[in-house]
Amino acid sequence: MRPEILFPFFASLDTLPGIGKKTALLCEKLCGSTVADLLFHMPTGFIDRRLKTTIAKAPETGVVTLEVVTDRHIPAPTRKSPYRVICHDDTGTIQIVFFHAFGNYPAQALPIGEKRFISGKVERYGAGKQQIQMTHPDYIVSETELEKIPEIESVYPLTAGLSGKILNKAIRTAISKMPALPDWQDPAMTRRENWPDFQTALKTVHAPENENDLQKTASAKQRLAYDELLANQLALALVRRRMRKASGRQIKGNGKIRKAVLDALPFLLTGAQIRVIKEINADMDAPMRMLRLVQGDVGSGKTMVALMAMLNAVEAGFQAALMAPTDILANQHFATTSKLAAAGGVRTVLLTGRDKGKKRQEILDQIASGQAQIIIGTHALFSEDVTFKDLALTVVDEQHKFGVHQRLSLSEKGKSADMLVMTATPIPRTLALTYYGDMESSQIDELPPGRKPIATRVLPSSRLDEVAAALKRTLSDHNQVYWVCPLVEESEKIDLAAAEERFEYLNRLFPNRVGLVHGKMKGNEKDAVMQRFAAGELDILVATTVIEVGVDVPNATVMVIEHAERFGLAQLHQLRGRIGRGEKASTCLLMYADPLSQTAKARLTAMRETQDGFKIAEEDLTLRGAGEVLGTKQSGQPDFKIADLATDQNLLKMACNDAKYIMNIDAELSSERGKALRLLLYLFGKDEAVKTLKAG
Ligand code: ADP
Ligand code: MG
């Protein structure tokens, strides 16, 4: 339960005086539903209204505050033209312009013959820039209301319907209602870094007065970024401790099944795979609970590593589960794994959200009885009615799509089950730290032998016909092709239509050899098409990004990506990783539509120049910031509101060490500082982490 002192931070926005339901809803859309969300909505600039001047002295353009008297009104002659008001001061006249003025607002706001203070952006025009006008003044007030015009006003990211003025007011009110909190940071550190306390920091960041205040390095910002990062690191450390506390059990199979499976493999494991498997076996054999991250670039063969770990558990008489982020991937893992496992006489089942009724019940029974030894599935494995006979190992694939909470709930299905986390996207150290904390990790830093480098070319979309024609040869050599047409959320319908059109177009060129999968299709329809492609019944697979993670069809050697400029680097890398998996040379064609932004250009160049996932990930982090590195918004992604991983790496390292130190001396967070740290965790929404602690 959240402590009472924090209630004001978690009150809904319409409890703030002067904030109605409508504004509250708009704010919610923008940043979240609580006062804390509003306080963590950072300004990106400011408007300085301190320049109180005269009409004659007003600059050519810029924000000024003027004292004027209204002379006359020129109502809009047509609906499209503006309503004008002519005003003057001792030095000249100014036109005030209103488009689509509401009712008789201009007449009321600027009564003829009366004095008003107006503040807004002026513009000079005409010969010698003699004429001056102000369109939609931000403020029009009488002398008695002059203090309503703030000297400096923060500029925030906004949403349609919400004005900066209202948001400023809401945030000012929120700040004034903020209770004082005990400081959770180490006083020695705040002194050394010259950081203000939390309340002062919030007040300061919301009232920037100059460019320096807006910099990431401003001390108030640094303080808040550090608060956020420490909350993240501490939460991860707590969750990890909870997972480990239930001491694990020793799992050591006799190796028989693994030998049978390895003998059936058409290839030998790579040195990196063997090394990582050894590291995992050592963890499983130890009495402590395993919590290990396996990182490996696309195509490095993580699935085999997972399978070996699962078979170890099965040999020892337990069950093992593998969780994938999408149905397609779960299906694919099931297809490869069940066949291989069967070579060792092991029974594998698949459970996804698609299984309903009697079929589902049958699978559940097999899981509960232990008949099913390896269980593959999606988040459906979390469902309450899934009971394992004795789950000893959980493998989570493509981990970044799951949240900490989900991770925790699956591990709780087994008696202190070991956990292996596999990431497909190479993650820069910084990001790995924010997702997993200081977790043990293994790297599969070697690709299976015989992989040919992928030739990557960047082409304008005008050369589409050429590309399509060139596919003829590719197909006659019995190669297969992925053709990706991206969907972006805002224009999903249009994009989907484009993908369908592309399908028609290719289907005309290559009748009956083309399949289409997209996110709006039903699961089993998607599977059917994927299956046909995997079986070689289709040569070209036109897809939205549903093929992004994990899909494995080694015979596919060409990847065409339309609108490549819309993708993040990591996504492009993931997509490209679908090819170059077999013996044959592969080609990736990145097609772009103009205009190409600077970043997009840099991304495409990086793709052309390197195939090293780690380099690409680092590059992506600098180019686009953390949110984008792991693809579009996914659940479970740490969503930093204040910290910026591209620039705050030092703070992150400090927070990581600090969290470690805190766990060493006060793991239950029961000291004075510990209690304050609990507040910090709640403030940043880490309730799950506090739940791992004793009440106190
Ligand atoms: P990822 O790490 O991207 O999940 P996968 O596990 O899907 O990679 O493996 C990619 C492909 O490489 C699969 O077709 C798999 O069968 C194959 N593979 C895995 N290990 C080896 C190996 N040691 N030698 C040759 N091919 C391998
Ligand atoms: Mg994989």
XYZ file of C-alpha atoms in Angstrom, residues 287-640:
354
model
C 22.168 -24.730 -5.387
C 21.457 -21.058 -6.048
C 18.739 -20.025 -8.353
C 19.860 -19.176 -11.870
C 19.050 -15.813 -13.368
C 21.078 -15.426 -16.503
C 20.886 -13.316 -19.598
C 21.965 -14.831 -22.897
C 22.817 -12.262 -25.506
C 23.435 -13.225 -29.066
C 23.087 -11.478 -32.342
C 20.371 -12.582 -34.742
C 21.157 -15.976 -36.164
C 23.729 -16.836 -33.519
C 21.740 -19.920 -32.551
C 20.126 -19.038 -29.249
C 17.377 -21.585 -29.719
C 19.818 -24.499 -29.562
C 21.293 -23.113 -26.372
C 17.826 -22.861 -24.849
C 16.989 -26.371 -25.942
C 20.122 -27.821 -24.339
C 19.266 -26.114 -21.057
C 15.695 -27.381 -21.208
C 16.817 -30.924 -21.966
C 19.125 -30.770 -18.960
C 16.076 -30.060 -16.803
C 14.091 -32.836 -18.472
C 16.893 -35.354 -17.943
C 16.822 -34.465 -14.263
C 13.105 -35.304 -14.183
C 11.648 -31.796 -14.303
C 9.732 -29.652 -16.765
C 11.029 -26.687 -18.704
C 9.099 -23.843 -20.332
C 10.001 -21.514 -23.168
C 8.093 -18.301 -23.576
C 8.064 -16.313 -26.807
C 6.586 -12.861 -27.425
C 4.362 -13.718 -30.386
C 2.238 -16.601 -31.598
C 4.278 -16.946 -34.764
C 7.477 -17.291 -32.807
C 6.003 -19.706 -30.297
C 4.782 -21.799 -33.203
C 8.150 -21.767 -34.820
C 9.989 -22.638 -31.635
C 7.550 -25.453 -31.176
C 8.073 -26.741 -34.697
C 11.872 -26.893 -34.402
C 12.105 -27.826 -30.750
C 9.483 -30.562 -30.664
C 11.087 -32.344 -33.589
C 14.566 -32.222 -32.070
C 13.353 -33.081 -28.585
C 11.465 -36.041 -29.987
C 14.800 -37.429 -31.184
C 15.553 -37.790 -27.480
C 12.103 -39.150 -26.714
C 10.938 -35.930 -25.057
C 7.355 -34.724 -25.301
C 6.809 -31.047 -26.125
C 3.510 -29.139 -26.094
C 2.485 -25.726 -27.335
C 0.164 -23.383 -25.454
C -0.909 -20.052 -26.887
C -3.882 -17.784 -26.342
C -5.446 -19.363 -29.383
C -6.015 -22.674 -27.735
C -9.537 -22.724 -26.373
C -12.005 -25.100 -24.763
C -11.369 -28.804 -24.919
C -8.045 -28.550 -26.748
C -6.726 -26.132 -24.163
C -7.905 -28.336 -21.334
C -6.065 -31.296 -22.824
C -2.851 -29.310 -22.998
C -3.335 -28.058 -19.447
C -3.833 -31.609 -18.241
C -0.624 -32.720 -19.880
C 1.239 -29.833 -18.277
C -0.237 -30.602 -14.876
C 0.442 -34.338 -15.079
C 4.009 -33.907 -16.249
C 3.328 -35.780 -19.464
C 4.426 -32.619 -21.226
C 8.107 -32.207 -20.480
C 8.860 -29.113 -22.517
C 6.180 -26.454 -22.716
C 6.392 -23.748 -25.335
C 4.055 -20.812 -25.363
C 3.295 -17.135 -25.313
C 2.194 -15.081 -22.332
C -0.706 -17.552 -22.187
C 1.669 -19.468 -19.923
C 0.994 -16.846 -17.248
C -2.689 -17.662 -17.022
C -3.812 -18.665 -13.603
C -5.179 -22.025 -14.700
C -1.775 -23.161 -15.956
C -0.277 -25.456 -13.324
C 2.968 -27.266 -13.870
C 3.805 -30.586 -12.321
C 7.325 -29.465 -11.554
C 8.733 -26.573 -13.493
C 12.466 -26.213 -12.986
C 13.520 -23.898 -15.814
C 11.902 -21.005 -17.574
C 13.436 -19.614 -20.746
C 12.175 -16.263 -21.942
C 12.959 -15.472 -25.553
C 13.117 -11.992 -27.053
C 12.856 -10.811 -23.527
C 12.481 -7.114 -24.005
C 8.872 -7.524 -24.960
C 7.996 -8.711 -21.500
C 7.908 -6.621 -18.369
C 9.569 -7.253 -15.057
C 6.224 -8.101 -13.579
C 5.475 -10.745 -16.178
C 8.924 -12.179 -15.752
C 8.294 -12.490 -12.059
C 4.903 -14.116 -12.375
C 6.102 -16.835 -14.691
C 9.035 -17.702 -12.485
C 6.582 -18.094 -9.651
C 4.853 -20.919 -11.483
C 7.719 -23.194 -10.604
C 9.283 -23.895 -7.250
C 12.130 -21.422 -7.516
C 12.551 -22.257 -11.170
C 15.792 -21.237 -12.810
C 15.443 -18.500 -15.336
C 17.191 -17.873 -18.598
C 16.536 -14.697 -20.498
C 17.449 -14.499 -24.177
C 17.724 -11.268 -26.056
C 17.748 -11.203 -29.810
C 18.659 -7.582 -30.185
C 22.168 -6.897 -29.123
C 21.730 -4.349 -26.423
C 24.347 -1.802 -25.502
C 25.602 -2.241 -21.984
C 23.677 0.834 -20.833
C 20.382 -0.509 -21.968
C 21.023 -3.988 -20.689
C 21.594 -2.403 -17.318
C 18.278 -0.602 -17.283
C 16.358 -3.659 -18.398
C 17.971 -6.347 -16.356
C 20.020 -4.606 -13.731
C 23.277 -6.235 -12.936
C 22.323 -9.732 -14.085
C 24.818 -12.456 -14.970
C 25.131 -12.681 -18.685
C 26.545 -14.887 -21.405
C 27.407 -13.846 -24.927
C 27.074 -15.996 -28.007
C 29.638 -13.986 -29.861
C 30.100 -16.200 -32.894
C 27.847 -17.030 -35.796
C 27.523 -20.595 -37.115
C 30.140 -21.287 -39.789
C 29.504 -20.855 -43.476
C 27.345 -17.786 -43.157
C 27.955 -15.521 -46.102
C 27.943 -11.801 -45.438
C 24.766 -10.095 -46.584
C 25.113 -7.579 -49.392
C 23.051 -4.556 -48.398
C 21.958 -1.934 -50.901
C 20.045 1.279 -50.422
C 17.676 2.272 -53.235
C 15.007 4.898 -53.844
C 11.475 3.569 -54.135
C 11.327 4.762 -57.732
C 13.335 1.680 -58.648
C 10.664 -0.706 -57.467
C 9.897 -2.190 -60.888
C 13.551 -2.930 -61.435
C 13.760 -4.704 -58.096
C 10.676 -6.765 -58.810
C 12.009 -7.748 -62.220
C 15.350 -8.797 -60.724
C 13.519 -11.219 -58.450
C 12.844 -13.437 -61.456
C 16.407 -14.673 -61.399
C 16.445 -15.042 -57.648
C 13.374 -17.224 -57.794
C 14.611 -19.334 -60.654
C 17.607 -20.208 -58.451
C 15.108 -21.562 -55.889
C 15.660 -18.798 -53.406
C 12.948 -17.265 -51.297
C 12.198 -13.643 -50.652
C 10.836 -11.572 -47.791
C 9.152 -8.366 -48.843
C 8.407 -6.029 -45.964
C 5.874 -3.202 -46.136
C 5.848 -1.399 -42.826
C 2.767 -0.392 -40.900
C 2.850 2.763 -38.863
C 0.136 3.198 -36.350
C -1.155 6.543 -37.543
C -1.702 5.418 -41.072
C -2.368 1.761 -40.514
C -5.266 1.556 -42.959
C -3.375 3.223 -45.780
C -0.284 1.152 -45.108
C -2.264 -2.050 -45.012
C -3.801 -1.135 -48.337
C -0.276 -0.544 -49.665
C 0.854 -3.981 -48.470
C -2.179 -5.582 -50.117
C -1.505 -3.690 -53.306
C 2.110 -4.836 -53.279
C 0.913 -8.382 -52.821
C -1.390 -8.054 -55.860
C 1.405 -6.555 -57.899
C 3.897 -9.310 -57.106
C 1.236 -11.942 -57.477
C 0.625 -10.761 -61.027
C 4.331 -11.151 -61.767
C 4.673 -14.470 -59.939
C 1.232 -16.092 -59.892
C 0.480 -18.338 -56.911
C 3.971 -17.969 -55.503
C 3.279 -15.036 -53.210
C 1.815 -14.970 -49.693
C 0.735 -12.094 -47.492
C 0.849 -11.866 -43.704
C -0.152 -8.842 -41.693
C -1.040 -7.987 -38.131
C -4.770 -7.754 -38.789
C -5.003 -11.389 -39.830
C -6.225 -14.067 -37.481
C -3.491 -16.120 -35.854
C -4.212 -19.351 -37.652
C -4.416 -17.584 -41.010
C -0.997 -16.087 -40.374
C 0.406 -19.449 -39.352
C -0.949 -21.099 -42.466
C 0.813 -18.597 -44.727
C 4.041 -18.759 -42.714
C 3.931 -22.520 -42.829
C 3.559 -22.524 -46.602
C 6.473 -20.141 -46.918
C 8.638 -22.212 -44.580
C 7.740 -25.364 -46.525
C 8.775 -23.706 -49.785
C 5.271 -23.655 -51.243
C 5.528 -19.897 -51.533
C 8.532 -18.011 -52.880
C 7.729 -14.524 -51.725
C 6.343 -13.510 -48.388
C 4.892 -10.014 -48.307
C 4.646 -8.967 -44.699
C 4.152 -6.098 -42.364
C 6.632 -6.308 -39.508
C 5.173 -9.506 -38.049
C 8.287 -11.311 -39.262
C 10.506 -9.037 -37.257
C 11.649 -11.313 -34.507
C 12.997 -14.788 -34.663
C 11.426 -16.279 -37.781
C 13.769 -18.801 -39.326
C 13.597 -19.889 -42.989
C 17.201 -20.590 -44.022
C 16.317 -20.804 -47.714
C 15.252 -17.154 -47.804
C 18.082 -15.113 -49.274
C 16.526 -11.800 -50.258
C 14.996 -9.213 -47.976
C 13.294 -6.226 -49.544
C 12.270 -3.531 -47.091
C 10.050 -0.757 -48.363
C 10.027 2.524 -46.474
C 13.178 1.435 -44.738
C 13.450 5.027 -43.526
C 10.566 4.419 -41.143
C 12.347 1.748 -39.140
C 14.739 2.031 -36.249
C 18.185 0.576 -36.749
C 17.649 -2.344 -34.448
C 14.473 -3.254 -36.269
C 16.226 -3.130 -39.608
C 18.972 -5.282 -38.193
C 16.434 -7.768 -36.894
C 14.697 -7.893 -40.238
C 17.900 -8.340 -42.142
C 18.820 -11.099 -39.729
C 16.038 -13.194 -41.270
C 18.293 -13.816 -44.265
C 21.883 -14.964 -44.529
C 21.010 -18.039 -42.502
C 21.947 -20.668 -45.028
C 24.886 -21.467 -47.262
C 23.869 -19.167 -50.095
C 24.783 -15.506 -50.465
C 22.033 -13.106 -49.435
C 20.962 -9.624 -50.421
C 19.106 -6.985 -48.481
C 17.492 -4.127 -50.400
C 16.555 -1.112 -48.352
C 14.088 0.966 -50.346
C 13.400 4.465 -49.154
C 10.923 7.156 -50.055
C 12.020 10.783 -50.098
C 12.354 13.050 -48.240
C 14.984 11.313 -46.179
C 15.789 12.896 -42.801
C 19.368 13.192 -41.582
C 18.874 10.450 -39.016
C 17.194 8.164 -41.507
C 20.093 8.644 -43.864
C 22.580 7.881 -41.091
C 20.646 4.735 -40.216
C 20.586 3.412 -43.745
C 24.293 4.127 -44.114
C 25.054 2.278 -40.895
C 23.080 -0.684 -42.202
C 25.029 -0.704 -45.415
C 28.341 -0.477 -43.639
C 28.101 -2.994 -40.856
C 26.439 -6.223 -39.942
C 27.681 -6.233 -36.385
C 24.649 -6.052 -34.155
C 26.471 -4.463 -31.246
C 27.881 -1.690 -33.383
C 24.445 -1.126 -34.794
C 22.885 -0.984 -31.367
C 25.411 1.566 -30.119
C 24.883 3.651 -33.200
C 21.151 3.474 -32.746
C 21.359 4.599 -29.160
C 23.221 7.732 -30.173
C 21.010 8.374 -33.184
C 17.601 7.924 -31.733
C 17.649 7.516 -27.998
C 16.780 4.516 -25.951
C 13.073 4.221 -26.646
C 13.676 3.502 -30.266
C 16.538 1.079 -29.934
C 14.308 -1.774 -29.006
C 11.743 -1.042 -31.652
C 8.452 0.701 -31.251
C 6.772 1.023 -27.906
C 6.488 -2.392 -26.362
C 5.242 -3.339 -22.982
C 7.943 -3.863 -20.449
C 10.234 -1.334 -21.969
C 11.577 0.984 -19.341
C 10.054 4.221 -20.243
C 12.187 7.014 -18.893
